mmCIF file of C-alpha atoms and ligand atoms in Angstrom:
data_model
loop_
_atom_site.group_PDB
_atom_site.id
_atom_site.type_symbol
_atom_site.label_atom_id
_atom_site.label_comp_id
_atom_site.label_asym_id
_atom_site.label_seq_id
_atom_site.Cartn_x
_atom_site.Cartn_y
_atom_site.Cartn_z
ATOM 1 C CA UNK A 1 -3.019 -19.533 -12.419
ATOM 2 C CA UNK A 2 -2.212 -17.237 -9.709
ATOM 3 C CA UNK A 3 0.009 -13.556 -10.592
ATOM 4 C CA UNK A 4 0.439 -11.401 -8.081
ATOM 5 C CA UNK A 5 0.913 -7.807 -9.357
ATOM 6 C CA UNK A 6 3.464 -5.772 -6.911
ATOM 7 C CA UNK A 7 3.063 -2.142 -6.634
ATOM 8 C CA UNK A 8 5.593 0.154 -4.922
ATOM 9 C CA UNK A 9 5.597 4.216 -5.387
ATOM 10 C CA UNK A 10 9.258 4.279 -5.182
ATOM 11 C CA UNK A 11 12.626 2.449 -6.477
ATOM 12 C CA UNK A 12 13.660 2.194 -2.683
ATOM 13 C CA UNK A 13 10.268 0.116 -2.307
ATOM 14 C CA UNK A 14 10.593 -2.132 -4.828
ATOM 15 C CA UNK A 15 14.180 -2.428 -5.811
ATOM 16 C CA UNK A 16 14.740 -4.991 -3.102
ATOM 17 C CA UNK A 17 12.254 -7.526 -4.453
ATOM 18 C CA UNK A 18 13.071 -6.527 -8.159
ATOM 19 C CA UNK A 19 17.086 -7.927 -7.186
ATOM 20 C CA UNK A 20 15.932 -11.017 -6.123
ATOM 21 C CA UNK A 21 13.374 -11.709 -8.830
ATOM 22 C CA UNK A 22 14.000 -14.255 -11.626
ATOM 23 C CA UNK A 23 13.176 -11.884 -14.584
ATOM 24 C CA UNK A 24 11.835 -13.156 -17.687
ATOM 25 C CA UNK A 25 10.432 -9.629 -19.227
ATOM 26 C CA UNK A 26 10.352 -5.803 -18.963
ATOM 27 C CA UNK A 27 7.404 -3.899 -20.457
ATOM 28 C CA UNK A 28 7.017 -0.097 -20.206
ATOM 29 C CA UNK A 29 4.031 1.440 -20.565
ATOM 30 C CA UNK A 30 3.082 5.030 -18.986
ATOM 31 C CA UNK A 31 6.433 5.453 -18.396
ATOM 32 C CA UNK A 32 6.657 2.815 -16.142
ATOM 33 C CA UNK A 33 8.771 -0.252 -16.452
ATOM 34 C CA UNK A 34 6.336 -3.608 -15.672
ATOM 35 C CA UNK A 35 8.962 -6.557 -13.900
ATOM 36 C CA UNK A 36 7.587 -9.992 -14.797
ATOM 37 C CA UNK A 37 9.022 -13.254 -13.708
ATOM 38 C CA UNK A 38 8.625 -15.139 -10.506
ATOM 39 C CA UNK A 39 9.471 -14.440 -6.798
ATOM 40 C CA UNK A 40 10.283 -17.063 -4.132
ATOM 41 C CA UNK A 41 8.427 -19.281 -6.433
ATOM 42 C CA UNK A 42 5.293 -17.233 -7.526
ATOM 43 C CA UNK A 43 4.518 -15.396 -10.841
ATOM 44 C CA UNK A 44 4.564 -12.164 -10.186
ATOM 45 C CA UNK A 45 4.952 -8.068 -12.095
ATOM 46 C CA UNK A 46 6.918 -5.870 -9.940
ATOM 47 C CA UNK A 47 6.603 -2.143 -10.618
ATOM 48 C CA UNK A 48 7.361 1.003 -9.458
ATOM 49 C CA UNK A 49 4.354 3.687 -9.982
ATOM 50 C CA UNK A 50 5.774 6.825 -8.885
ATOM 51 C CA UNK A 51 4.207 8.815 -5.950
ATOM 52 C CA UNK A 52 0.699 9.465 -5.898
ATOM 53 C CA UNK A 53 -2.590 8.729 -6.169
ATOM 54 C CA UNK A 54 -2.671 9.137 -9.998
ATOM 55 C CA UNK A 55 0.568 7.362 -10.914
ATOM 56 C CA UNK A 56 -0.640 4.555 -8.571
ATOM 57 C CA UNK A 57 -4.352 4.284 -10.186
ATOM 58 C CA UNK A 58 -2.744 4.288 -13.730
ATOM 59 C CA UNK A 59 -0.474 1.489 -12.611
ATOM 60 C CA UNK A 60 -3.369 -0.806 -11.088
ATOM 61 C CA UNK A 61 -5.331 -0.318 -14.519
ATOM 62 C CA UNK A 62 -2.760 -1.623 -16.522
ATOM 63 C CA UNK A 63 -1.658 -4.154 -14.123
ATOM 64 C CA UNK A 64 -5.518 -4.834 -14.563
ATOM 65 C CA UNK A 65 -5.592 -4.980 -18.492
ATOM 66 C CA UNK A 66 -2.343 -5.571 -20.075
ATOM 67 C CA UNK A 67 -0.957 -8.194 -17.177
ATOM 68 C CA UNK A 68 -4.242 -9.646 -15.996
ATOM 69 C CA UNK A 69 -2.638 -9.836 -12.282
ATOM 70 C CA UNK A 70 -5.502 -11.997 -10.025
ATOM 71 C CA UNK A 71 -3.954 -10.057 -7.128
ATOM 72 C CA UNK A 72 -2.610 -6.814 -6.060
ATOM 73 C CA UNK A 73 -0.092 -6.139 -2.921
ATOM 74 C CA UNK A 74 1.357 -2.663 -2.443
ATOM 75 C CA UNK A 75 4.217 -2.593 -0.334
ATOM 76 C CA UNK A 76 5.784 0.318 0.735
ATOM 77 C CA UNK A 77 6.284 3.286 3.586
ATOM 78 C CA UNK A 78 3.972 5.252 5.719
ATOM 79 C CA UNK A 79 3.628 7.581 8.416
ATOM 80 C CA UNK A 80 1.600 6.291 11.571
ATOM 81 C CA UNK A 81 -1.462 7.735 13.141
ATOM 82 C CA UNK A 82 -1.979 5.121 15.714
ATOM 83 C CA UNK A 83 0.022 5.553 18.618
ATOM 84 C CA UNK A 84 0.458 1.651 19.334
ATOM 85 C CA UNK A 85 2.385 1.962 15.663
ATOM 86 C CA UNK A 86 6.095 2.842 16.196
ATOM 87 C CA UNK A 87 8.597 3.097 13.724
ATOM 88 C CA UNK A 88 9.793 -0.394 12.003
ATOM 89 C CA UNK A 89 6.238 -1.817 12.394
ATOM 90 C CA UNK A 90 4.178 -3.037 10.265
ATOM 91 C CA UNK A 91 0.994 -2.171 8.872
ATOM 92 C CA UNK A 92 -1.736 -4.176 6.940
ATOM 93 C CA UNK A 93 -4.852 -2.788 5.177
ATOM 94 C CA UNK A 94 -8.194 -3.634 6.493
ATOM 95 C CA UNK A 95 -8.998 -1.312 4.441
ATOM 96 C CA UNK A 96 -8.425 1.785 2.831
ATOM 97 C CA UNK A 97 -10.296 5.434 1.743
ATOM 98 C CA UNK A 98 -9.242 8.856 -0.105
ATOM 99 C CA UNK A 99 -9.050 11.227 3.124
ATOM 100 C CA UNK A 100 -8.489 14.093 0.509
ATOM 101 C CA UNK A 101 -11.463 14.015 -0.973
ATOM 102 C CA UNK A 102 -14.567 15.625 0.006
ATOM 103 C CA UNK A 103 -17.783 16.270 -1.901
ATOM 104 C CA UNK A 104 -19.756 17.107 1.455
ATOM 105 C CA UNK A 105 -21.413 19.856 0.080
ATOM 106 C CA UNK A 106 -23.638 17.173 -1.644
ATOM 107 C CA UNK A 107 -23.942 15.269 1.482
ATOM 108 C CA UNK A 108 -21.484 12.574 0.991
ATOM 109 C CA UNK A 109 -19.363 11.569 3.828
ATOM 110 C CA UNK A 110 -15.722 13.157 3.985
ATOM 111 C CA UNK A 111 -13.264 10.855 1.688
ATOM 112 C CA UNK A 112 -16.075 9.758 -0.173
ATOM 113 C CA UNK A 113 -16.137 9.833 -3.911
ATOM 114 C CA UNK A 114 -19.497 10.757 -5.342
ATOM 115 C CA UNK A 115 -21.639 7.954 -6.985
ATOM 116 C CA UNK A 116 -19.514 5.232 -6.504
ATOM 117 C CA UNK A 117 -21.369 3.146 -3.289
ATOM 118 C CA UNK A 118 -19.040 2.983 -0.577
ATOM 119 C CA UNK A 119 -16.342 5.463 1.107
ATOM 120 C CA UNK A 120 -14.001 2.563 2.682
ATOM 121 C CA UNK A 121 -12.145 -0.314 -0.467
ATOM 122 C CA UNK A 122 -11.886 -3.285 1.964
ATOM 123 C CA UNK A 123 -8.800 -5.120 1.530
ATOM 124 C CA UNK A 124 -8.901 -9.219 0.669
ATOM 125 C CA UNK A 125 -9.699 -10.792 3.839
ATOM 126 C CA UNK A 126 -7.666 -13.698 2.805
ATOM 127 C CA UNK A 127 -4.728 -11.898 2.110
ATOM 128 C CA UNK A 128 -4.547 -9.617 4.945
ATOM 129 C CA UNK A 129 -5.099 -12.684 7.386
ATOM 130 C CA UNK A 130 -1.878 -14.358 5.295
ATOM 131 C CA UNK A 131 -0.320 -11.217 5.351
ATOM 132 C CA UNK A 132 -0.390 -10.878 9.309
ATOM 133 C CA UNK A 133 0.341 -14.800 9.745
ATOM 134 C CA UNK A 134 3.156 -14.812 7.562
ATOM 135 C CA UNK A 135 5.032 -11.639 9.087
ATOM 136 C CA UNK A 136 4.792 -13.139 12.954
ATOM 137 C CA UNK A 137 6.082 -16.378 11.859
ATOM 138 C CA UNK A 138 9.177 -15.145 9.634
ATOM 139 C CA UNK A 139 9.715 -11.912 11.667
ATOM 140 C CA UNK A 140 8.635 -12.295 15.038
ATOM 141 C CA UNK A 141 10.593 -9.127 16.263
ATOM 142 C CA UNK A 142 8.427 -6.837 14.002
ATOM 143 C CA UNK A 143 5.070 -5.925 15.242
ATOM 144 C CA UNK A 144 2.561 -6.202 12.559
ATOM 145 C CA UNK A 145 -0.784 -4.075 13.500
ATOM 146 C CA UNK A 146 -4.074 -4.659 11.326
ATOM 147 C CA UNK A 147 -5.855 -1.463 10.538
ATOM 148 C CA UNK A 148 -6.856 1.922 8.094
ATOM 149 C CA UNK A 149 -4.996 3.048 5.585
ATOM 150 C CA UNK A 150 -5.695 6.783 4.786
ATOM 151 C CA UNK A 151 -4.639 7.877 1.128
ATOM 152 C CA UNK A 152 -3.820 11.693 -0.066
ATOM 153 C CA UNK A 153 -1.657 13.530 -2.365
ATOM 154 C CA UNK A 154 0.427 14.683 0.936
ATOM 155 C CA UNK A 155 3.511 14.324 2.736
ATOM 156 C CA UNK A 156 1.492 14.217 6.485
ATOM 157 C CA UNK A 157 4.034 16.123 8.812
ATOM 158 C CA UNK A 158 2.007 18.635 11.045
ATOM 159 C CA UNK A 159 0.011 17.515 14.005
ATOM 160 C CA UNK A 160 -3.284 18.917 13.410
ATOM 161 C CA UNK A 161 -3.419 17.500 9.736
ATOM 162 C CA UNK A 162 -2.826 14.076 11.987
ATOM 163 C CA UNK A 163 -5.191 14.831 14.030
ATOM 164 C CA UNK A 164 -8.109 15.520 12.004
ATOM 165 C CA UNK A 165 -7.080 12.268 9.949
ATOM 166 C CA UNK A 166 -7.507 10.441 13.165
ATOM 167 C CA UNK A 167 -10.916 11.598 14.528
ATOM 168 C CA UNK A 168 -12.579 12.504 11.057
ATOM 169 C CA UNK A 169 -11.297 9.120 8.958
ATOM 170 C CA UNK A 170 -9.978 6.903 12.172
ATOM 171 C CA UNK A 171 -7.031 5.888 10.081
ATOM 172 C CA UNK A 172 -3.898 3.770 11.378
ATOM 173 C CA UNK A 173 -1.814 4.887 8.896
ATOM 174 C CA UNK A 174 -1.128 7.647 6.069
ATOM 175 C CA UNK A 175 0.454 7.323 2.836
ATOM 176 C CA UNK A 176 -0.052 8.293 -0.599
ATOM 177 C CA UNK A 177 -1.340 5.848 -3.182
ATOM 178 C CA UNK A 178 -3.204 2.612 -1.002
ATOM 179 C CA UNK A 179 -6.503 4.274 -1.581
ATOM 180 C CA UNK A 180 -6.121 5.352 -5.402
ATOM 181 C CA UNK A 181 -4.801 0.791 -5.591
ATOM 182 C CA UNK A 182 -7.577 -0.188 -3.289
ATOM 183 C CA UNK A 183 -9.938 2.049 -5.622
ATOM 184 C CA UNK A 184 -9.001 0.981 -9.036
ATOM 185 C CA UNK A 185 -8.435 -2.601 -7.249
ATOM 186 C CA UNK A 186 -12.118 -2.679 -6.378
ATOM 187 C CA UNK A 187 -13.299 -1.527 -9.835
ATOM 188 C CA UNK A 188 -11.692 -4.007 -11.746
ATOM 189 C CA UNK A 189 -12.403 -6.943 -9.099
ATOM 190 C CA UNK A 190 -8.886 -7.889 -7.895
ATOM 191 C CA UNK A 191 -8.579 -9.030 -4.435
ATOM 192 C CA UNK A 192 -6.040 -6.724 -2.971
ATOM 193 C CA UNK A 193 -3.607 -6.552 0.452
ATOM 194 C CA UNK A 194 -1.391 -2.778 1.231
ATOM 195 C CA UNK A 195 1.543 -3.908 3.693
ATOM 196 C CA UNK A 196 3.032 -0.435 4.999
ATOM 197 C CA UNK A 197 5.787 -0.139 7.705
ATOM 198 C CA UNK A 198 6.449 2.722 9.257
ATOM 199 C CA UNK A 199 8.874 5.189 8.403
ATOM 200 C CA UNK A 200 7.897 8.111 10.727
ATOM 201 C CA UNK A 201 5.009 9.254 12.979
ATOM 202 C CA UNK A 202 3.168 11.779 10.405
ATOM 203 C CA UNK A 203 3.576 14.686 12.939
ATOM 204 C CA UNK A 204 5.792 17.743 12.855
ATOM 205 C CA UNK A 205 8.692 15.223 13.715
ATOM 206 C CA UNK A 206 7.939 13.497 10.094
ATOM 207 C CA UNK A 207 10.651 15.555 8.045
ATOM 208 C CA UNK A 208 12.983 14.577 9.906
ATOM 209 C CA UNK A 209 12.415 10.710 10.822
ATOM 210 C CA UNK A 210 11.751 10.360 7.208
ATOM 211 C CA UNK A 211 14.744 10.532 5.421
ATOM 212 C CA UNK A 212 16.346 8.451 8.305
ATOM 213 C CA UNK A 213 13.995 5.818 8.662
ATOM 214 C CA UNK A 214 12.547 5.344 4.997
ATOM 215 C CA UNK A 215 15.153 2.529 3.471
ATOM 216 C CA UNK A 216 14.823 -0.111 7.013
ATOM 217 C CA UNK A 217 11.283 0.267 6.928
ATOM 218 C CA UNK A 218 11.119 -0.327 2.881
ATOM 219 C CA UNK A 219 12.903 -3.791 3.639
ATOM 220 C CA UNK A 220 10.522 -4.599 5.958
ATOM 221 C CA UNK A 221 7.612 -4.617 4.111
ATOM 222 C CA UNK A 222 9.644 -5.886 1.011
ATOM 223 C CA UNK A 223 10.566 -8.712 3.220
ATOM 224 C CA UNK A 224 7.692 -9.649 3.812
ATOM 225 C CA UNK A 225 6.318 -9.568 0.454
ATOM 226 C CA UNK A 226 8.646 -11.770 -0.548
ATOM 227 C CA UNK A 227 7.186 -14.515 2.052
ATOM 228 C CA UNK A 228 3.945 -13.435 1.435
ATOM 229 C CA UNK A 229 4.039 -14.412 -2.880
ATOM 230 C CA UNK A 230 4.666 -18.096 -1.883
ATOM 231 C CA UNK A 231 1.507 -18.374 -0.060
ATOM 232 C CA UNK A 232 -0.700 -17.113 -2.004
HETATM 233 N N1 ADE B 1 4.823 7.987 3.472
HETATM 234 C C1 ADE B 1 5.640 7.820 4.519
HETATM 235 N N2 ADE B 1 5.377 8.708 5.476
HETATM 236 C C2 ADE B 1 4.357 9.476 5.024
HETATM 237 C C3 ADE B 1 3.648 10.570 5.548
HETATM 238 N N3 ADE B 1 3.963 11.066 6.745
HETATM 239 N N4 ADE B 1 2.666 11.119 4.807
HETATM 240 C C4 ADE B 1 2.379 10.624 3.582
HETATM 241 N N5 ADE B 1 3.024 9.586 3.035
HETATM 242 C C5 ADE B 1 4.006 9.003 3.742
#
């Protein structure tokens, strides 16, 4: 049987979904609380990882051993880097790759991690593909873009930074923990989707559209999560 493990860094990202849940459990482990029950009809564990790509990779793994999820979706916020990507839309992993990491030196690509085989964690086809079809048919005024998710321990607000995430990784969008999900997603075998609307442009206007932007864009993506579980 299908359960769908639901990742979100922060309460604002997940406490939407965790409302309308039917809740049967809570489990905390690694100081996070694990939500099981079912949403719009699916079995699902909700939980909130905290920012970052460690908190998020801890979260996956035990999502991974202690809930035995068969699929991961993180839904959340992120800044775009694609210019078709305004604020509101909606953004849905292809795939996804650490653009802070860089062992060049040893002539690895930038963002890839030594030893491991590939630079890019390709999102379930399957999923994405549901993903987009279920967001134009229940929201048809949101514009849902398929495309790169870049991953770092930053807040991206300064244009060059965007820049050089652009022409050095070619990513769509930047956030902080689809990468470090994707990763530990792709070492434990779990087909995996990152849905991402955008809450600002990751450029020196970012501060600033942030904070104003952050909550509508959160219900967004939690929206469509919560059409999303039913289909899988
Ligand atoms: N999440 C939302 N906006 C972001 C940005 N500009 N950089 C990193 N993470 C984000």
């Amino acid at each position: 049987m299908n359960r769908i493990g639901i990742i979100g860094a922060m309460e604002l990202e997940v406490k939407e979904l965790k409302a309308r849940m039917a809740l049967s459990k809570v489990e905390k482990k690694a100081g996070m609380e694990f939500h099981e029950g079912t949403l719009n009809g699916a079995s699902v564990v909700i939980v909130r990882s905290g920012v970052g790509k460690v908190n998020a990779a801890l979260c996956t793994q035990i999502l991974a051993d202690l809930f035995h999820v068969t699929h991961i979706i993180n839904t959340g916020v992120a800044g775009s880097l694609n210019a078709r990507l305004d604020i509101g839309d909606i953004l849905i992993s292809t795939d996804a790759l650490h653009h802070d990491v860089d062992a060049t030196i040893f002539g690895y690509q930038p963002g890839e991690v030594p030893q491991l085989g590939c630079r890019e964690f390709v999102a379930d086809e399957d999923l994405a593909r549901l993903a987009k079809e279920t967001c134009e048919r229940v929201n048809p005024d949101i514009h849902a873009y398929m495309g790169r998710v870049v991953s770092g321990d930053q807040f991206i607000s300064d244009n060059l930074i965007k820049s050089r995430l652009i022409s050095q990784f070619q990513g769509d969008c930047a956030e902080m923990e689809g990468a470090a999900i994707a990763h530990g997603a792709y070492l434990n075998q779990i087909p995996f989707v990152i849905i991402r609307a955008i809450s600002d442009k990751a450029d020196n206007s970012a501060q600033v559209d942030y904070p104003v932007f952050e909550a509508a864009a959160a219900k967004h993506s939690a929206a469509l999560v919560w059409e999303l579980v039913k289909e899988i």
